[in-house]
Amino acid sequence: MSKRIKSFVYNLLSFAAFFLPLQVAVSYFTNLNGIWIPITAFVIGTVLAPKFQAVKSKDGEKLFMKWLFVKGVKEID
């Protein structure tokens, strides 16, 4: 599997891991109704989820991660 596909899958899974519990928490702890519950969970999940990116270099493709709770950019693999 290429690093670009890996980064897409990691982004999707990490966002889903934050979005789904956040949607339940927002509906339980706030008075929001209707479309505002998933919109709020989407915005918070987008900010909190780690971002993955594949970059081509002279050594080949590399996978990097940036996250709010980790200082700097970390290389994966």
Short mmCIF file of the N, C-alpha and C atoms (twelve columns), coordinates in Angstrom:
data_MODEL
# 
_entry.id   MODEL 
# 
loop_
_atom_site.group_PDB 
_atom_site.id 
_atom_site.type_symbol 
_atom_site.label_atom_id 
_atom_site.label_alt_id 
_atom_site.label_comp_id 
_atom_site.label_asym_id 
_atom_site.label_seq_id 
_atom_site.Cartn_x 
_atom_site.Cartn_y 
_atom_site.Cartn_z 
_atom_site.pdbx_PDB_model_num 
ATOM 1   N N  . MET A 1  0.847   -1.172 0.000  1 
ATOM 2   C CA . MET A 1  0.000   0.000  0.000  1 
ATOM 3   C C  . MET A 1  0.898   1.243  0.000  1 
ATOM 4   N N  . SER A 2  0.570   2.202  -0.841 1 
ATOM 5   C CA . SER A 2  1.404   3.392  -0.943 1 
ATOM 6   C C  . SER A 2  1.209   4.287  0.280  1 
ATOM 7   N N  . LYS A 3  2.159   5.156  0.505  1 
ATOM 8   C CA . LYS A 3  2.111   6.060  1.659  1 
ATOM 9   C C  . LYS A 3  0.959   7.052  1.536  1 
ATOM 10  N N  . ARG A 4  0.606   7.440  0.311  1 
ATOM 11  C CA . ARG A 4  -0.516  8.372  0.120  1 
ATOM 12  C C  . ARG A 4  -1.822  7.739  0.571  1 
ATOM 13  N N  . ILE A 5  -2.023  6.487  0.229  1 
ATOM 14  C CA . ILE A 5  -3.241  5.787  0.635  1 
ATOM 15  C C  . ILE A 5  -3.240  5.563  2.146  1 
ATOM 16  N N  . LYS A 6  -2.070  5.226  2.699  1 
ATOM 17  C CA . LYS A 6  -1.944  5.057  4.137  1 
ATOM 18  C C  . LYS A 6  -2.296  6.340  4.878  1 
ATOM 19  N N  . SER A 7  -1.812  7.471  4.374  1 
ATOM 20  C CA . SER A 7  -2.099  8.737  5.041  1 
ATOM 21  C C  . SER A 7  -3.591  9.053  4.977  1 
ATOM 22  N N  . PHE A 8  -4.238  8.755  3.843  1 
ATOM 23  C CA . PHE A 8  -5.677  8.980  3.730  1 
ATOM 24  C C  . PHE A 8  -6.448  8.114  4.724  1 
ATOM 25  N N  . VAL A 9  -6.079  6.842  4.812  1 
ATOM 26  C CA . VAL A 9  -6.760  5.918  5.725  1 
ATOM 27  C C  . VAL A 9  -6.534  6.347  7.171  1 
ATOM 28  N N  . TYR A 10 -5.310  6.710  7.520  1 
ATOM 29  C CA . TYR A 10 -5.016  7.177  8.874  1 
ATOM 30  C C  . TYR A 10 -5.807  8.438  9.210  1 
ATOM 31  N N  . ASN A 11 -5.886  9.386  8.266  1 
ATOM 32  C CA . ASN A 11 -6.670  10.600 8.486  1 
ATOM 33  C C  . ASN A 11 -8.140  10.261 8.713  1 
ATOM 34  N N  . LEU A 12 -8.670  9.369  7.910  1 
ATOM 35  C CA . LEU A 12 -10.074 8.984  8.027  1 
ATOM 36  C C  . LEU A 12 -10.351 8.306  9.366  1 
ATOM 37  N N  . LEU A 13 -9.517  7.352  9.734  1 
ATOM 38  C CA . LEU A 13 -9.736  6.620  10.978 1 
ATOM 39  C C  . LEU A 13 -9.543  7.499  12.210 1 
ATOM 40  N N  . SER A 14 -8.532  8.367  12.174 1 
ATOM 41  C CA . SER A 14 -8.309  9.235  13.335 1 
ATOM 42  C C  . SER A 14 -9.428  10.253 13.483 1 
ATOM 43  N N  . PHE A 15 -9.938  10.780 12.363 1 
ATOM 44  C CA . PHE A 15 -11.062 11.709 12.448 1 
ATOM 45  C C  . PHE A 15 -12.306 10.993 12.972 1 
ATOM 46  N N  . ALA A 16 -12.572 9.798  12.472 1 
ATOM 47  C CA . ALA A 16 -13.749 9.039  12.916 1 
ATOM 48  C C  . ALA A 16 -13.656 8.697  14.397 1 
ATOM 49  N N  . ALA A 17 -12.438 8.406  14.879 1 
ATOM 50  C CA . ALA A 17 -12.245 8.076  16.286 1 
ATOM 51  C C  . ALA A 17 -12.579 9.263  17.186 1 
ATOM 52  N N  . PHE A 18 -12.421 10.469 16.696 1 
ATOM 53  C CA . PHE A 18 -12.789 11.652 17.464 1 
ATOM 54  C C  . PHE A 18 -14.235 12.072 17.203 1 
ATOM 55  N N  . PHE A 19 -14.685 11.993 15.964 1 
ATOM 56  C CA . PHE A 19 -15.999 12.508 15.580 1 
ATOM 57  C C  . PHE A 19 -17.152 11.747 16.236 1 
ATOM 58  N N  . LEU A 20 -17.106 10.431 16.180 1 
ATOM 59  C CA . LEU A 20 -18.231 9.636  16.691 1 
ATOM 60  C C  . LEU A 20 -18.460 9.826  18.196 1 
ATOM 61  N N  . PRO A 21 -17.438 9.708  19.048 1 
ATOM 62  C CA . PRO A 21 -17.682 9.975  20.475 1 
ATOM 63  C C  . PRO A 21 -18.053 11.435 20.748 1 
ATOM 64  N N  . LEU A 22 -17.468 12.346 19.982 1 
ATOM 65  C CA . LEU A 22 -17.809 13.757 20.170 1 
ATOM 66  C C  . LEU A 22 -19.264 14.036 19.834 1 
ATOM 67  N N  . GLN A 23 -19.777 13.385 18.821 1 
ATOM 68  C CA . GLN A 23 -21.173 13.589 18.440 1 
ATOM 69  C C  . GLN A 23 -22.100 13.138 19.567 1 
ATOM 70  N N  . VAL A 24 -21.790 12.013 20.187 1 
ATOM 71  C CA . VAL A 24 -22.586 11.528 21.310 1 
ATOM 72  C C  . VAL A 24 -22.446 12.473 22.499 1 
ATOM 73  N N  . ALA A 25 -21.213 12.915 22.777 1 
ATOM 74  C CA . ALA A 25 -20.978 13.806 23.920 1 
ATOM 75  C C  . ALA A 25 -21.656 15.157 23.727 1 
ATOM 76  N N  . VAL A 26 -21.588 15.701 22.515 1 
ATOM 77  C CA . VAL A 26 -22.216 16.996 22.253 1 
ATOM 78  C C  . VAL A 26 -23.728 16.888 22.407 1 
ATOM 79  N N  . SER A 27 -24.318 15.825 21.924 1 
ATOM 80  C CA . SER A 27 -25.773 15.685 22.049 1 
ATOM 81  C C  . SER A 27 -26.194 15.458 23.503 1 
ATOM 82  N N  . TYR A 28 -25.333 14.815 24.290 1 
ATOM 83  C CA . TYR A 28 -25.673 14.522 25.674 1 
ATOM 84  C C  . TYR A 28 -25.464 15.727 26.590 1 
ATOM 85  N N  . PHE A 29 -24.353 16.468 26.401 1 
ATOM 86  C CA . PHE A 29 -23.979 17.527 27.335 1 
ATOM 87  C C  . PHE A 29 -24.414 18.932 26.929 1 
ATOM 88  N N  . THR A 30 -24.936 19.109 25.720 1 
ATOM 89  C CA . THR A 30 -25.366 20.445 25.296 1 
ATOM 90  C C  . THR A 30 -26.845 20.430 24.940 1 
ATOM 91  N N  . ASN A 31 -27.378 21.604 24.724 1 
ATOM 92  C CA . ASN A 31 -28.779 21.739 24.340 1 
ATOM 93  C C  . ASN A 31 -28.932 21.939 22.838 1 
ATOM 94  N N  . LEU A 32 -27.927 21.583 22.076 1 
ATOM 95  C CA . LEU A 32 -27.999 21.748 20.629 1 
ATOM 96  C C  . LEU A 32 -28.964 20.734 20.029 1 
ATOM 97  N N  . ASN A 33 -29.604 21.137 18.930 1 
ATOM 98  C CA . ASN A 33 -30.566 20.261 18.253 1 
ATOM 99  C C  . ASN A 33 -30.260 20.202 16.774 1 
ATOM 100 N N  . GLY A 34 -30.718 19.140 16.127 1 
ATOM 101 C CA . GLY A 34 -30.662 19.024 14.673 1 
ATOM 102 C C  . GLY A 34 -29.259 18.965 14.120 1 
ATOM 103 N N  . ILE A 35 -29.047 19.755 13.065 1 
ATOM 104 C CA . ILE A 35 -27.788 19.729 12.314 1 
ATOM 105 C C  . ILE A 35 -26.610 20.284 13.112 1 
ATOM 106 N N  . TRP A 36 -26.881 21.029 14.179 1 
ATOM 107 C CA . TRP A 36 -25.802 21.652 14.954 1 
ATOM 108 C C  . TRP A 36 -24.971 20.644 15.725 1 
ATOM 109 N N  . ILE A 37 -25.539 19.503 16.053 1 
ATOM 110 C CA . ILE A 37 -24.782 18.472 16.781 1 
ATOM 111 C C  . ILE A 37 -23.646 17.920 15.922 1 
ATOM 112 N N  . PRO A 38 -23.899 17.415 14.701 1 
ATOM 113 C CA . PRO A 38 -22.774 16.919 13.896 1 
ATOM 114 C C  . PRO A 38 -21.836 18.028 13.421 1 
ATOM 115 N N  . ILE A 39 -22.338 19.236 13.204 1 
ATOM 116 C CA . ILE A 39 -21.457 20.338 12.787 1 
ATOM 117 C C  . ILE A 39 -20.471 20.661 13.902 1 
ATOM 118 N N  . THR A 40 -20.956 20.737 15.138 1 
ATOM 119 C CA . THR A 40 -20.076 21.015 16.275 1 
ATOM 120 C C  . THR A 40 -19.060 19.893 16.459 1 
ATOM 121 N N  . ALA A 41 -19.502 18.643 16.362 1 
ATOM 122 C CA . ALA A 41 -18.595 17.503 16.493 1 
ATOM 123 C C  . ALA A 41 -17.569 17.493 15.363 1 
ATOM 124 N N  . PHE A 42 -17.989 17.901 14.152 1 
ATOM 125 C CA . PHE A 42 -17.072 17.960 13.007 1 
ATOM 126 C C  . PHE A 42 -15.967 18.988 13.245 1 
ATOM 127 N N  . VAL A 43 -16.329 20.170 13.703 1 
ATOM 128 C CA . VAL A 43 -15.335 21.229 13.917 1 
ATOM 129 C C  . VAL A 43 -14.353 20.832 15.016 1 
ATOM 130 N N  . ILE A 44 -14.877 20.325 16.129 1 
ATOM 131 C CA . ILE A 44 -13.998 19.911 17.224 1 
ATOM 132 C C  . ILE A 44 -13.127 18.729 16.800 1 
ATOM 133 N N  . GLY A 45 -13.705 17.771 16.086 1 
ATOM 134 C CA . GLY A 45 -12.942 16.618 15.611 1 
ATOM 135 C C  . GLY A 45 -11.857 17.001 14.625 1 
ATOM 136 N N  . THR A 46 -12.144 17.966 13.765 1 
ATOM 137 C CA . THR A 46 -11.147 18.433 12.805 1 
ATOM 138 C C  . THR A 46 -9.955  19.070 13.514 1 
ATOM 139 N N  . VAL A 47 -10.218 19.809 14.573 1 
ATOM 140 C CA . VAL A 47 -9.140  20.459 15.316 1 
ATOM 141 C C  . VAL A 47 -8.335  19.437 16.124 1 
ATOM 142 N N  . LEU A 48 -9.003  18.481 16.746 1 
ATOM 143 C CA . LEU A 48 -8.329  17.549 17.651 1 
ATOM 144 C C  . LEU A 48 -7.645  16.366 16.966 1 
ATOM 145 N N  . ALA A 49 -8.131  15.931 15.818 1 
ATOM 146 C CA . ALA A 49 -7.587  14.735 15.169 1 
ATOM 147 C C  . ALA A 49 -6.196  15.005 14.594 1 
ATOM 148 N N  . PRO A 50 -5.300  14.025 14.667 1 
ATOM 149 C CA . PRO A 50 -3.986  14.200 14.059 1 
ATOM 150 C C  . PRO A 50 -4.069  14.243 12.534 1 
ATOM 151 N N  . LYS A 51 -3.136  14.960 11.923 1 
ATOM 152 C CA . LYS A 51 -3.086  15.075 10.462 1 
ATOM 153 C C  . LYS A 51 -1.896  14.266 9.952  1 
ATOM 154 N N  . PHE A 52 -2.132  13.468 8.925  1 
ATOM 155 C CA . PHE A 52 -1.088  12.649 8.309  1 
ATOM 156 C C  . PHE A 52 -0.867  13.128 6.880  1 
ATOM 157 N N  . GLN A 53 0.395   13.085 6.433  1 
ATOM 158 C CA . GLN A 53 0.699   13.521 5.074  1 
ATOM 159 C C  . GLN A 53 1.882   12.711 4.536  1 
ATOM 160 N N  . ALA A 54 1.751   12.295 3.281  1 
ATOM 161 C CA . ALA A 54 2.838   11.593 2.603  1 
ATOM 162 C C  . ALA A 54 3.613   12.615 1.780  1 
ATOM 163 N N  . VAL A 55 4.938   12.569 1.888  1 
ATOM 164 C CA . VAL A 55 5.803   13.524 1.199  1 
ATOM 165 C C  . VAL A 55 6.849   12.748 0.420  1 
ATOM 166 N N  . LYS A 56 7.040   13.144 -0.832 1 
ATOM 167 C CA . LYS A 56 8.094   12.526 -1.643 1 
ATOM 168 C C  . LYS A 56 9.406   13.240 -1.358 1 
ATOM 169 N N  . SER A 57 10.453  12.453 -1.124 1 
ATOM 170 C CA . SER A 57 11.791  13.000 -0.911 1 
ATOM 171 C C  . SER A 57 12.774  12.201 -1.749 1 
ATOM 172 N N  . LYS A 58 14.026  12.579 -1.661 1 
ATOM 173 C CA . LYS A 58 15.035  11.857 -2.439 1 
ATOM 174 C C  . LYS A 58 15.232  10.428 -1.930 1 
ATOM 175 N N  . ASP A 59 14.814  10.157 -0.686 1 
ATOM 176 C CA . ASP A 59 14.899  8.812  -0.116 1 
ATOM 177 C C  . ASP A 59 13.642  7.988  -0.366 1 
ATOM 178 N N  . GLY A 60 12.671  8.550  -1.068 1 
ATOM 179 C CA . GLY A 60 11.400  7.875  -1.315 1 
ATOM 180 C C  . GLY A 60 10.281  8.578  -0.554 1 
ATOM 181 N N  . GLU A 61 9.103   7.986  -0.587 1 
ATOM 182 C CA . GLU A 61 7.964   8.580  0.117  1 
ATOM 183 C C  . GLU A 61 8.095   8.370  1.622  1 
ATOM 184 N N  . LYS A 62 7.759   9.413  2.379  1 
ATOM 185 C CA . LYS A 62 7.770   9.334  3.835  1 
ATOM 186 C C  . LYS A 62 6.420   9.791  4.353  1 
ATOM 187 N N  . LEU A 63 6.041   9.255  5.494  1 
ATOM 188 C CA . LEU A 63 4.765   9.573  6.111  1 
ATOM 189 C C  . LEU A 63 5.018   10.385 7.376  1 
ATOM 190 N N  . PHE A 64 4.346   11.538 7.475  1 
ATOM 191 C CA . PHE A 64 4.524   12.422 8.612  1 
ATOM 192 C C  . PHE A 64 3.194   12.643 9.320  1 
ATOM 193 N N  . MET A 65 3.284   12.936 10.629 1 
ATOM 194 C CA . MET A 65 2.097   13.202 11.428 1 
ATOM 195 C C  . MET A 65 2.301   14.494 12.205 1 
ATOM 196 N N  . LYS A 66 1.246   15.304 12.245 1 
ATOM 197 C CA . LYS A 66 1.238   16.515 13.055 1 
ATOM 198 C C  . LYS A 66 -0.008  16.456 13.918 1 
ATOM 199 N N  . TRP A 67 0.167   16.734 15.222 1 
ATOM 200 C CA . TRP A 67 -0.953  16.655 16.131 1 
ATOM 201 C C  . TRP A 67 -0.855  17.776 17.139 1 
ATOM 202 N N  . LEU A 68 -1.985  18.249 17.582 1 
ATOM 203 C CA . LEU A 68 -2.077  19.342 18.532 1 
ATOM 204 C C  . LEU A 68 -1.371  19.003 19.836 1 
ATOM 205 N N  . PHE A 69 -1.403  17.741 20.254 1 
ATOM 206 C CA . PHE A 69 -0.870  17.334 21.545 1 
ATOM 207 C C  . PHE A 69 0.579   16.836 21.488 1 
ATOM 208 N N  . VAL A 70 1.182   16.842 20.299 1 
ATOM 209 C CA . VAL A 70 2.570   16.421 20.132 1 
ATOM 210 C C  . VAL A 70 3.329   17.585 19.520 1 
ATOM 211 N N  . LYS A 71 4.453   17.934 20.123 1 
ATOM 212 C CA . LYS A 71 5.228   19.065 19.626 1 
ATOM 213 C C  . LYS A 71 5.967   18.688 18.347 1 
ATOM 214 N N  . GLY A 72 5.798   19.507 17.317 1 
ATOM 215 C CA . GLY A 72 6.505   19.304 16.060 1 
ATOM 216 C C  . GLY A 72 5.833   18.289 15.151 1 
ATOM 217 N N  . VAL A 73 6.560   17.939 14.104 1 
ATOM 218 C CA . VAL A 73 6.097   16.977 13.120 1 
ATOM 219 C C  . VAL A 73 6.891   15.696 13.306 1 
ATOM 220 N N  . LYS A 74 6.195   14.569 13.376 1 
ATOM 221 C CA . LYS A 74 6.849   13.284 13.611 1 
ATOM 222 C C  . LYS A 74 6.802   12.437 12.345 1 
ATOM 223 N N  . GLU A 75 7.921   11.769 12.054 1 
ATOM 224 C CA . GLU A 75 7.960   10.842 10.923 1 
ATOM 225 C C  . GLU A 75 7.485   9.475  11.387 1 
ATOM 226 N N  . ILE A 76 6.630   8.863  10.569 1 
ATOM 227 C CA . ILE A 76 6.088   7.540  10.861 1 
ATOM 228 C C  . ILE A 76 6.650   6.567  9.834  1 
ATOM 229 N N  . ASP A 77 6.963   5.360  10.255 1 
ATOM 230 C CA . ASP A 77 7.545   4.308  9.392  1 
ATOM 231 C C  . ASP A 77 8.964   4.610  9.124  1 
# 
